[in-house]
Amino acid sequence: MTKIKFPKNFAGIDGKKALEGIMNETEPEPKDPPTGTSNPLPIPTGDLTFVDKEDLYKEISKYIPTELPNLPNPLTFSDQVMKQSNPYLAVAVDMFCKKYLPEYRLATQLDLEQDLAFTKDTYNDTGLALRSLAEPNKSQAEYLFNQIKQRGFTEDDFPFFIQLRGLELDNQNFNLTDESLIHKQVKCLKWESGTNYSKTDNFGLPKSKNKKSSRQIWTIQNGLSRCYLNWISNLYADNSGLSDSGDDGRVVLAKPRSG
Amino acid sequence: MSNLNKYQNSTELMKLGKVPFYLDNFVEACLKGRLNLFLQGDSGMGKTHLATNAMNYFPGKSMFILGRNDMDTRELFQQINLGKLKDAKSSQELKELTDKIDNHLLVFDELPNCVPVVRAQAFNLFDGFIELNGKTYSIGEGYSVGIATGNIGQKFTESSNDLGRALKDRMHVTIDVDYFKPTAKNTFNILSGNTSPSIDFTQKQEEGDLEEKILTAHREIVSQEIPFEKLLLANYLIHGLDYVKIGSRETTKTRLKDTWPNAITNHGAGSDEALILPVSIRAAKSIIRLSQSFDYIAREKGASEEEIQNNYFNSMMQAFKFVGAYSGILNDLKVREHYGNDKYSAMDAVIQTTQTQYDSQKKNLSAGFHMVNEGKKLQKVLNKFNGRWSFMRGFLEDILEENSLEKK
């Protein structure tokens, strides 16, 4: 067996410099929680953040069974971060923030688009794609659309993108609130699955197709599905498993923008 | 322009840099790489024409056989001038008989029509040997390759189908010509010439050194050092595509066996985790060989060495597309649901994801290789390889250990 000698420059990248870059990477310094405030909860760090304080995770874990007793809670805390995500958990965490940690709210799709590197290697729920009143998730689709209709929208406005931030849960039903943001006639939600795109619109959703881009949106054509960015920043709008959750799921929090 | 002048189809299958590749270039690439090629598609789409044109490369050393369901092995052997096999009394006599078979190319039209035992012998002939009484005898003077055609739709990729399994095992590359119809200009030309719908076997085979050209190319391709980047990509296709996470459990699709893809119920169900299986080691070899052939042809067509090196990824991915699409690694249900039953579109989606994966890891890979060259084990670097790239962590650690043992 001959000794394997690797190239000094791989794919045009200087190995020495790349190695130095990794070794010089520093973990973000945690900010000290503000003292003397009325809010006793530990504050996460950064404009976009995961739940990276165990005490905060514990508070969320207490909140869910108390306020939403029927909601299965697979959240765990390891490697200094809260793991798992699905639309229900994301909304539950947003409800928690709204009540106890208003400095932060659930990150929107647009928030995530500002720093895609932050969420790399994780997946993050941000919305629901409502395309028709059929399966999958027919009953949840009807329940949501009955509320949407009251805002003057019709079936001609399908498909809808419903932002998770601002929704509220009641016995595992998604309820619109005054904060809820609904985007109608979102064409990309019915693009061919696997379509490539690069530019995004004001909601952080794919705006136009671009074959040259490596980013993809994955879709289905009917019913209600979740929308999440996956670990390589593709937008998955085809998963009907609303309560499915994985270890690489992260609920992302963002500082709400002013104005 | 390829030497297969008579076959007219200028629909592009792919591009390497600025170099376009057409169907006849694919045939040429398979011949130069010595890769068995299966051309499938509807009747009258030019499969047989394309295959018989390839016989021009080997004047006097190629053979055409039309598959029929009543053909037996005796008739097959008679067709390749081995009718005396049954009279041979010893292994030595058999060897003498088979040594005389100097065919380099066997074109087997409508192969799926044949019964399995004939197909099995045909596959052996493609690979350059005959199996008799449990012994194998070489034919083709060291170079032998096969092109088969058939019109069997999508069915043959089903795992339960014996023909599908056989084709997957023995044919290295499958092209569905229905996706690459001749252009309108081509068909105008074709129709304005000979209007006989039959294949013309009277066309004079071209003179010259075409045979030597293919054989020389083949020798050069197999003796070339395989670029490191291609080896890495092949490993990603074997190991990276195997990775799957179910809940908090990291496992492989190989271990999931028949429960893939149904076992993937979390977010991975919407990704390519549920769309494609990893390639086998055998398929990875075919991918590398086909990619090397593509590069060889691109070089012949005037691409510079720099352009070829810059296109290693593309070359490997195009080879992956045409080796993989009909090899049984795609989830047919998902291909039907999301890609209108177009396997090539599904492969394109996988390639896009692979491109993203690869781009996001290039820097880490370069750092990892430098780390090993320096003989250091740095956890911070190794930690960069997780998920689909976790195979790299083990690989780098193994090489580090091996290199350190050598030093001692």
XYZ file of C-alpha atoms in Angstrom:
667
model
C 0.000 0.000 0.000
C 1.504 3.301 -1.016
C 1.349 6.259 1.287
C -1.473 8.538 0.248
C -0.324 12.090 -0.291
C -3.119 14.545 -0.686
C -2.972 17.546 -3.012
C -1.746 20.818 -1.498
C -4.473 22.690 -3.308
C -7.767 20.933 -3.567
C -10.369 22.285 -6.018
C -8.278 25.434 -6.326
C -8.286 26.078 -2.583
C -5.012 26.424 -0.719
C -5.085 23.746 1.988
C -2.805 25.623 4.337
C -4.927 28.750 4.254
C -8.129 26.763 4.610
C -6.722 24.972 7.637
C -5.624 28.227 9.227
C -9.084 29.638 8.583
C -10.730 26.799 10.468
C -8.259 26.919 13.335
C -8.788 30.678 13.690
C -12.549 30.386 13.827
C -13.832 31.574 17.160
C -17.044 30.731 18.901
C -19.197 33.834 19.416
C -18.649 35.219 22.889
C -21.844 34.906 24.894
C -23.129 38.246 26.076
C -23.827 38.599 29.744
C -27.514 38.509 30.472
C -28.735 41.981 31.327
C -28.989 42.509 35.029
C -31.592 44.426 36.894
C -34.290 43.800 34.343
C -37.652 42.457 35.205
C -37.167 39.573 32.835
C -35.505 36.699 34.677
C -34.972 34.563 31.581
C -31.541 34.140 30.021
C -31.385 36.081 26.767
C -30.105 34.329 23.660
C -27.335 35.962 21.662
C -27.214 37.369 18.127
C -29.838 38.682 15.722
C -30.547 35.117 14.709
C -30.128 32.577 17.419
C -30.932 29.068 18.479
C -32.135 28.364 21.985
C -28.626 28.020 23.331
C -29.261 28.563 27.032
C -30.293 25.496 28.948
C -32.354 27.493 31.445
C -34.369 28.936 28.598
C -34.896 25.474 27.178
C -36.127 24.318 30.582
C -38.602 27.176 30.748
C -39.922 26.313 27.287
C -40.163 22.671 28.279
C -42.242 23.663 31.292
C -44.418 25.999 29.253
C -45.458 23.488 26.598
C -47.111 20.857 28.823
C -48.690 23.582 30.942
C -50.155 25.717 28.173
C -50.461 23.118 25.409
C -51.033 19.845 27.231
C -51.888 17.844 24.114
C -48.797 18.825 22.183
C -46.142 16.100 21.965
C -42.848 17.631 23.011
C -39.717 15.948 21.662
C -37.474 18.977 22.413
C -34.086 18.075 23.880
C -31.046 20.047 24.930
C -27.575 18.785 24.114
C -24.382 20.181 22.630
C -25.439 23.529 24.094
C -28.492 23.853 21.917
C -32.174 22.983 21.877
C -32.873 20.364 19.218
C -35.935 19.209 17.209
C -38.439 21.226 15.212
C -41.798 20.985 13.538
C -44.456 23.625 12.852
C -46.252 22.917 16.149
C -43.089 23.254 18.223
C -42.056 26.372 16.323
C -45.419 28.021 17.007
C -45.313 26.903 20.649
C -41.890 28.499 21.085
C -43.146 31.647 19.374
C -46.108 31.779 21.741
C -43.679 31.402 24.644
C -41.511 34.234 23.342
C -44.470 36.512 22.790
C -45.467 36.064 26.415
C -42.145 35.830 28.233
C -39.304 36.850 25.933
C -40.561 39.618 23.642
C -37.009 40.578 22.673
C -37.135 37.538 20.436
C -39.704 35.846 18.243
C -39.682 32.864 15.947
C -37.530 33.672 12.915
C -39.451 34.202 9.687
C -38.386 32.910 6.318
C -37.163 36.408 5.521
C -35.096 36.471 8.731
C -33.393 33.209 7.789
C -32.585 34.493 4.320
C -30.445 37.231 5.867
C -27.893 34.756 7.181
C -28.130 31.375 5.511
C -24.787 30.305 6.925
C -26.216 30.487 10.437
C -28.688 27.686 9.866
C -26.417 25.468 7.775
C -26.598 21.767 8.701
C -29.936 22.230 10.455
C -33.521 22.480 9.290
C -35.848 25.234 10.447
C -39.629 25.525 10.161
C -40.935 28.927 9.143
C -44.301 28.468 7.461
C -47.135 26.417 6.066
C -48.013 25.987 2.398
C -51.749 25.780 1.799
C -52.443 24.762 -1.797
C -55.946 23.297 -1.767
C -58.566 21.791 0.514
C -57.473 18.270 -0.346
C -55.101 15.753 1.184
C -52.520 15.813 2.599
C -53.737 17.270 5.886
C -57.215 17.956 4.499
C -58.872 18.708 7.831
C -56.138 21.112 8.967
C -56.275 22.754 5.538
C -60.038 23.330 5.870
C -59.659 24.589 9.432
C -57.070 27.144 8.348
C -58.908 28.192 5.205
C -62.093 28.907 7.142
C -60.126 31.523 9.055
C -58.383 32.825 5.943
C -61.739 33.328 4.204
C -62.766 35.683 6.950
C -59.984 37.972 5.795
C -61.494 38.260 2.346
C -59.402 35.651 0.579
C -60.966 33.056 -1.718
C -59.959 29.765 -3.278
C -58.707 31.752 -6.269
C -55.918 32.965 -4.017
C -54.370 29.508 -3.577
C -51.593 28.736 -2.875
C -51.023 30.553 0.412
C -47.870 30.838 2.464
C -48.741 31.240 6.138
C -45.978 32.461 8.376
C -45.620 30.465 11.591
C -44.678 33.516 13.628
C -47.856 34.993 15.021
C -49.938 31.811 14.832
C -51.352 30.313 17.991
C -52.095 26.742 18.863
C -55.239 25.390 20.361
C -55.451 21.661 20.738
C -53.016 21.204 17.834
C -54.960 23.479 15.526
C -53.274 26.462 13.933
C -55.136 29.681 14.647
C -54.588 33.007 12.950
C -54.039 36.059 15.118
C -53.786 39.762 14.356
C -50.075 39.223 13.857
C -50.495 36.447 11.325
C -48.996 37.102 7.957
C -50.552 35.396 4.965
C -49.076 35.606 1.511
C -51.501 34.726 -1.300
C -50.944 33.293 -4.789
C -47.408 32.229 -4.022
C -46.493 30.724 -7.368
C -43.278 29.081 -6.226
C -45.258 26.758 -3.958
C -46.564 25.072 -7.084
C -43.384 25.116 -9.129
C -42.075 21.782 -10.254
C -40.416 20.039 -7.367
C -36.685 20.563 -7.428
C -36.844 23.888 -9.287
C -33.730 25.999 -8.836
C -33.908 29.569 -7.674
C -31.644 32.271 -6.334
C -33.602 35.471 -5.731
C -36.178 35.710 -2.988
C -39.124 38.051 -2.498
C -40.169 40.228 0.424
C -41.211 37.151 2.369
C -37.947 35.325 1.774
C -39.655 32.992 -0.701
C -38.305 32.039 -4.136
C -39.010 34.843 -6.585
C -37.802 33.578 -9.957
C -36.402 30.390 -11.374
C -32.702 30.172 -11.997
C -31.303 26.975 -13.440
C -27.771 28.045 -12.644
C -28.397 28.322 -8.926
C -27.868 25.382 -6.645
C -30.739 26.314 -4.324
C -33.922 24.330 -4.868
C -37.518 24.391 -3.755
C -39.283 21.074 -3.277
C -43.032 21.068 -3.685
C -46.236 19.068 -3.845
C -49.398 20.206 -5.598
C -52.196 19.869 -3.035
C -53.271 20.114 0.576
C -51.270 21.531 3.451
C -47.557 21.025 3.912
C -44.898 22.580 6.068
C -42.161 24.902 4.793
C -38.668 24.761 6.143
C -35.155 25.557 5.105
C -33.067 22.437 5.157
C -29.448 22.130 6.082
C -28.142 23.220 2.684
C -30.609 26.123 2.424
C -33.048 24.474 0.068
C -36.679 25.292 0.758
C -38.733 22.212 1.483
C -42.398 22.906 0.882
C -43.396 19.320 0.192
C -43.403 17.627 3.557
C -46.847 16.763 4.845
C -45.586 15.315 8.128
C -46.520 18.325 10.224
C -45.616 16.693 13.517
C -42.468 14.927 12.343
C -39.327 16.122 14.019
C -35.656 15.306 13.772
C -32.544 15.837 15.797
C -31.180 18.299 13.259
C -34.232 20.489 13.668
C -33.657 23.851 15.324
C -36.161 26.464 16.299
C -34.543 29.713 15.248
C -35.284 32.950 17.081
C -34.815 36.419 15.661
C -34.927 39.916 17.023
C -38.109 41.327 15.507
C -37.439 44.144 13.074
C -38.761 47.568 13.820
C -40.967 49.215 11.249
C -17.553 15.772 -35.334
C -17.652 12.107 -34.480
C -16.745 9.427 -36.977
C -20.235 7.959 -36.848
C -21.210 10.287 -39.651
C -24.213 8.440 -40.898
C -26.205 8.646 -37.694
C -27.807 12.086 -37.556
C -28.839 13.485 -34.204
C -27.603 16.879 -33.062
C -29.591 16.975 -29.831
C -27.150 17.777 -27.067
C -27.014 15.399 -24.140
C -24.523 17.397 -22.133
C -21.680 19.867 -22.315
C -18.238 19.698 -20.775
C -17.099 23.284 -20.671
C -17.749 24.442 -24.199
C -17.683 20.966 -25.713
C -21.102 19.542 -26.620
C -21.770 15.811 -26.495
C -24.287 14.046 -28.713
C -25.580 10.489 -28.728
C -22.842 9.285 -31.069
C -20.239 10.786 -28.726
C -21.763 8.747 -25.921
C -21.390 5.584 -27.972
C -17.804 6.580 -28.685
C -17.181 7.242 -24.978
C -18.520 3.802 -24.100
C -16.327 2.135 -26.721
C -13.245 4.017 -25.553
C -14.009 3.222 -21.936
C -15.010 -0.350 -22.805
C -18.368 0.041 -21.155
C -21.344 -2.023 -22.244
C -24.137 0.206 -23.455
C -27.853 -0.463 -23.458
C -29.906 1.751 -25.768
C -33.527 1.721 -24.873
C -36.470 3.513 -26.368
C -39.433 3.293 -28.673
C -39.255 1.492 -31.993
C -38.033 3.554 -34.902
C -36.130 6.058 -32.795
C -32.778 5.097 -34.282
C -31.389 2.797 -31.609
C -30.398 0.081 -34.053
C -29.056 2.614 -36.505
C -26.874 4.172 -33.829
C -25.651 0.772 -32.638
C -24.858 -0.539 -36.115
C -23.001 2.652 -36.970
C -20.683 1.861 -34.080
C -19.650 -1.250 -36.009
C -17.785 1.104 -38.372
C -15.135 1.417 -35.705
C -14.264 -2.255 -36.027
C -14.409 -3.273 -39.686
C -14.484 -7.070 -39.795
C -14.254 -7.317 -36.045
C -17.797 -6.546 -35.040
C -20.927 -8.606 -35.196
C -24.649 -7.933 -35.312
C -27.166 -10.313 -33.791
C -30.909 -9.854 -33.802
C -32.457 -11.240 -30.638
C -35.475 -13.533 -30.952
C -37.407 -15.400 -28.329
C -36.801 -18.751 -30.084
C -33.029 -18.309 -30.230
C -31.035 -20.834 -28.201
C -27.374 -20.768 -27.172
C -26.406 -23.151 -29.968
C -27.722 -20.721 -32.552
C -26.017 -17.860 -30.747
C -22.691 -19.675 -30.887
C -23.243 -20.525 -34.558
C -23.769 -16.858 -35.278
C -20.414 -16.017 -33.764
C -18.710 -18.838 -35.670
C -18.501 -21.147 -32.690
C -20.800 -23.791 -34.076
C -18.058 -26.378 -33.654
C -18.000 -25.935 -29.891
C -20.082 -29.051 -29.381
C -17.479 -31.105 -31.274
C -14.562 -29.945 -29.149
C -13.242 -32.807 -27.066
C -10.944 -31.020 -24.669
C -10.482 -27.699 -22.950
C -7.499 -27.136 -25.216
C -9.651 -27.534 -28.316
C -12.241 -25.197 -26.848
C -9.546 -22.645 -26.140
C -8.227 -22.902 -29.685
C -11.706 -22.323 -31.038
C -12.475 -19.352 -28.817
C -9.045 -17.811 -29.410
C -10.002 -17.433 -33.047
C -12.904 -15.143 -32.147
C -11.406 -11.714 -32.610
C -14.616 -9.690 -32.492
C -14.218 -6.515 -30.501
C -17.817 -5.351 -30.670
C -21.048 -7.268 -30.443
C -24.247 -5.419 -31.284
C -27.218 -7.297 -29.943
C -30.449 -5.851 -31.265
C -33.657 -6.452 -29.287
C -31.782 -8.285 -26.553
C -34.789 -8.391 -24.185
C -36.555 -10.686 -26.677
C -34.126 -13.481 -25.834
C -34.600 -16.097 -23.140
C -32.477 -15.618 -19.986
C -29.910 -18.301 -20.817
C -29.139 -16.662 -24.177
C -29.028 -13.232 -22.564
C -26.569 -14.521 -19.995
C -24.239 -15.774 -22.729
C -24.654 -12.500 -24.609
C -23.572 -10.573 -21.521
C -20.542 -12.858 -21.245
C -19.689 -12.166 -24.884
C -19.924 -8.433 -24.197
C -17.442 -8.890 -21.368
C -15.108 -10.884 -23.592
C -15.574 -14.472 -22.540
C -17.642 -17.578 -23.066
C -18.665 -19.850 -20.257
C -18.744 -23.543 -21.086
C -19.032 -26.424 -18.644
C -18.147 -24.150 -15.728
C -15.001 -22.828 -17.411
C -14.473 -19.461 -19.018
C -12.699 -18.850 -22.321
C -11.554 -15.413 -23.482
C -12.549 -13.949 -26.807
C -11.925 -10.623 -28.517
C -8.142 -10.419 -28.232
C -8.213 -8.459 -24.988
C -10.830 -5.906 -25.970
C -14.500 -6.717 -26.098
C -17.561 -4.626 -25.588
C -21.281 -4.843 -26.281
C -24.092 -2.605 -27.345
C -27.595 -3.902 -26.820
C -30.903 -2.346 -27.759
C -34.416 -2.932 -26.581
C -37.800 -1.377 -26.215
C -38.970 -2.310 -22.786
C -40.176 0.926 -21.266
C -39.588 1.609 -17.612
C -40.424 -1.887 -16.447
C -36.976 -3.349 -16.488
C -35.779 -1.254 -13.599
C -38.125 -3.019 -11.235
C -36.154 -5.099 -8.798
C -38.553 -8.005 -9.120
C -37.880 -8.233 -12.812
C -35.174 -10.746 -13.767
C -34.368 -8.925 -16.979
C -34.055 -5.658 -15.097
C -31.630 -7.189 -12.619
C -29.542 -8.753 -15.385
C -29.346 -5.541 -17.365
C -28.421 -3.553 -14.277
C -25.696 -6.025 -13.423
C -24.106 -6.375 -16.821
C -24.780 -3.226 -18.829
C -22.709 -0.342 -17.517
C -24.511 2.549 -19.171
C -28.143 2.836 -20.234
C -29.445 5.625 -22.415
C -33.120 6.150 -23.076
C -33.002 7.607 -26.561
C -36.618 8.758 -26.311
C -35.334 11.735 -24.338
C -32.874 12.685 -27.050
C -34.831 12.689 -30.283
C -33.139 13.985 -33.421
C -33.861 17.656 -34.107
C -36.289 18.745 -36.834
C -33.316 19.632 -39.017
C -31.964 16.117 -38.563
C -35.260 14.494 -39.452
C -35.612 16.714 -42.540
C -32.212 15.482 -43.655
C -32.977 11.877 -42.792
C -36.329 11.905 -44.583
C -35.037 13.687 -47.654
C -32.496 10.912 -48.199
C -33.224 7.218 -48.012
C -36.891 6.716 -47.115
C -36.608 2.985 -46.504
C -37.568 2.350 -42.882
C -35.253 -0.688 -42.703
C -31.750 -0.528 -41.337
C -29.237 -0.405 -44.166
C -26.593 -3.087 -43.639
C -25.064 -2.551 -47.049
C -23.338 0.658 -46.036
C -19.670 0.199 -46.576
C -17.716 0.160 -43.376
C -15.260 2.993 -43.193
C -11.657 2.289 -43.941
C -8.763 3.601 -41.934
C -7.446 3.287 -38.466
C -10.660 3.714 -36.515
C -10.157 0.420 -34.715
C -6.685 1.358 -33.615
C -7.970 4.767 -32.561
C -10.498 3.199 -30.199
C -8.068 0.608 -28.868
C -5.362 3.210 -28.295
C -7.835 5.488 -26.565
C -8.966 2.613 -24.387
C -5.410 1.718 -23.406
C -4.676 5.326 -22.536
C -7.871 5.765 -20.549
C -7.314 2.671 -18.421
C -3.682 3.528 -17.775
C -4.308 7.159 -16.814
C -4.092 8.100 -13.170
C -7.569 8.894 -11.891
C -7.757 12.494 -10.693
C -8.069 12.733 -6.928
C -11.172 14.942 -7.186
C -12.973 12.216 -9.105
C -12.068 9.605 -6.522
C -13.441 11.858 -3.826
C -16.688 12.419 -5.695
C -17.076 8.704 -6.319
C -16.717 8.154 -2.596
C -19.402 10.727 -1.921
C -21.724 8.820 -4.261
C -20.959 5.564 -2.438
C -20.923 6.804 1.165
C -22.371 10.321 1.223
C -25.532 9.311 -0.594
C -25.854 6.369 1.777
C -26.198 8.571 4.847
C -29.645 9.007 6.300
C -30.970 10.285 9.590
C -34.156 8.909 11.033
C -35.227 10.824 14.094
C -32.043 11.139 16.079
C -30.580 7.935 14.647
C -27.860 8.182 12.056
C -27.825 5.167 9.785
C -27.408 4.205 6.140
C -29.836 3.392 3.381
C -27.884 0.189 2.832
C -28.692 -0.901 6.377
C -32.337 0.071 5.975
C -32.525 -2.464 3.129
C -36.126 -2.871 1.954
C -37.480 -0.374 4.457
C -35.913 2.454 2.406
C -37.473 4.867 1.549
C -40.588 4.263 3.661
C -38.600 4.395 6.889
C -37.719 8.012 6.190
C -40.636 9.830 7.711
C -39.100 13.058 8.952
C -37.960 16.014 6.879
C -35.633 13.761 4.896
C -38.697 12.367 3.141
C -38.807 15.535 1.104
C -35.129 15.548 0.249
C -33.028 13.391 -1.995
C -32.562 11.074 0.984
C -35.788 9.414 -0.089
C -35.095 9.816 -3.790
C -31.865 7.960 -4.417
C -29.783 5.114 -3.075
C -25.999 5.226 -3.024
C -24.177 3.830 -6.032
C -22.484 0.445 -5.786
C -18.711 0.132 -6.004
C -19.161 -1.450 -9.430
C -21.280 1.469 -10.626
C -18.745 3.917 -9.174
C -16.067 2.278 -11.315
C -18.271 2.682 -14.395
C -18.876 6.334 -13.512
C -15.174 7.051 -13.217
C -14.390 5.202 -16.444
C -17.144 6.984 -18.365
C -16.012 10.325 -16.973
C -12.453 9.583 -18.070
C -13.779 8.780 -21.555
C -15.730 12.035 -21.637
C -12.566 13.928 -20.745
C -10.636 12.065 -23.424
C -13.184 13.004 -26.082
C -13.358 16.602 -24.843
C -9.566 16.757 -25.191
C -9.860 15.421 -28.747
C -12.457 18.075 -29.487
C -10.031 20.787 -28.482
C -10.669 21.379 -24.775
C -7.574 22.531 -22.912
C -6.179 20.619 -19.961
C -7.230 23.468 -17.689
C -10.807 23.337 -18.987
C -10.905 19.602 -18.467
C -9.626 19.904 -14.908
C -12.124 22.659 -14.163
C -14.871 20.345 -15.345
C -13.998 17.254 -13.324
C -17.117 17.720 -11.213
C -19.353 18.169 -14.230
C -17.776 15.247 -16.043
C -18.306 12.962 -13.037
C -21.871 14.128 -12.509
C -22.831 13.598 -16.156
C -21.344 10.108 -15.975
C -23.280 9.556 -12.733
C -26.461 10.693 -14.478
C -26.181 8.233 -17.335
C -24.861 5.316 -15.320
C -27.292 5.907 -12.462
C -30.615 6.894 -14.008
C -31.617 3.395 -15.091
C -29.523 1.416 -12.648
C -32.290 0.955 -10.102
C -31.024 3.440 -7.503
C -33.883 5.918 -7.938
C -37.118 5.738 -5.981
C -39.521 5.139 -8.876
C -42.529 6.334 -6.909
C -40.939 9.675 -6.166
C -39.706 9.995 -9.739
C -43.285 9.508 -10.907
C -44.750 11.930 -8.361
C -42.217 14.729 -8.619
C -40.462 14.402 -11.945
C -43.181 13.288 -14.363
C -41.494 9.880 -14.531
C -38.380 11.474 -16.018
C -35.406 9.769 -14.399
C -32.948 12.187 -15.943
C -34.727 15.143 -14.307
C -34.575 13.330 -10.987
C -30.852 12.744 -11.477
C -30.411 16.440 -12.304
C -32.031 17.320 -8.973
C -29.683 14.960 -7.124
C -26.734 16.470 -8.975
C -27.801 19.966 -7.918
C -27.880 18.875 -4.295
C -24.504 17.187 -4.711
C -23.106 20.410 -6.171
C -24.322 22.355 -3.125
C -22.925 19.735 -0.788
C -19.605 19.709 -2.564
C -19.265 23.479 -2.779
C -20.005 23.824 0.911
C -17.271 21.323 1.805
C -14.463 22.206 -0.616
C -12.706 24.445 1.862
C -12.995 21.913 4.666
C -11.770 19.151 2.383
C -8.751 21.175 1.386
C -8.034 21.917 5.045
C -8.460 18.254 5.931
C -6.001 17.127 3.269
C -3.461 19.678 4.405
C -3.922 18.495 7.983
C -3.108 14.919 6.969
C -0.143 16.007 4.882
C 1.162 17.773 7.970
C 0.594 14.634 10.030
C -1.670 16.424 12.504
C -4.981 15.316 13.922
C -7.082 18.387 14.616
C -10.505 17.822 16.079
C -11.697 21.214 14.936
C -11.079 20.187 11.348
C -12.461 16.668 11.709
C -15.626 18.111 13.258
C -16.337 19.814 9.956
C -17.211 16.452 8.465
C -20.586 15.322 9.663
C -23.807 14.044 8.173
C -23.217 12.977 4.602
C -19.568 13.845 4.919
C -18.909 11.832 8.051
C -17.214 9.217 5.857
C -14.430 11.750 5.274
C -13.711 12.005 8.975
C -13.029 8.270 9.214
C -11.062 8.328 5.975
C -8.781 11.156 7.111
C -8.263 9.497 10.491
C -7.392 6.192 8.831
C -4.863 7.809 6.509
C -3.322 9.720 9.401
C -2.926 6.507 11.345
C -1.556 4.631 8.352
C 0.950 7.359 7.600
C 2.088 7.507 11.215
C 2.584 3.731 11.297
C 4.723 3.971 8.168
C 6.922 6.569 9.819
C 7.580 4.220 12.721
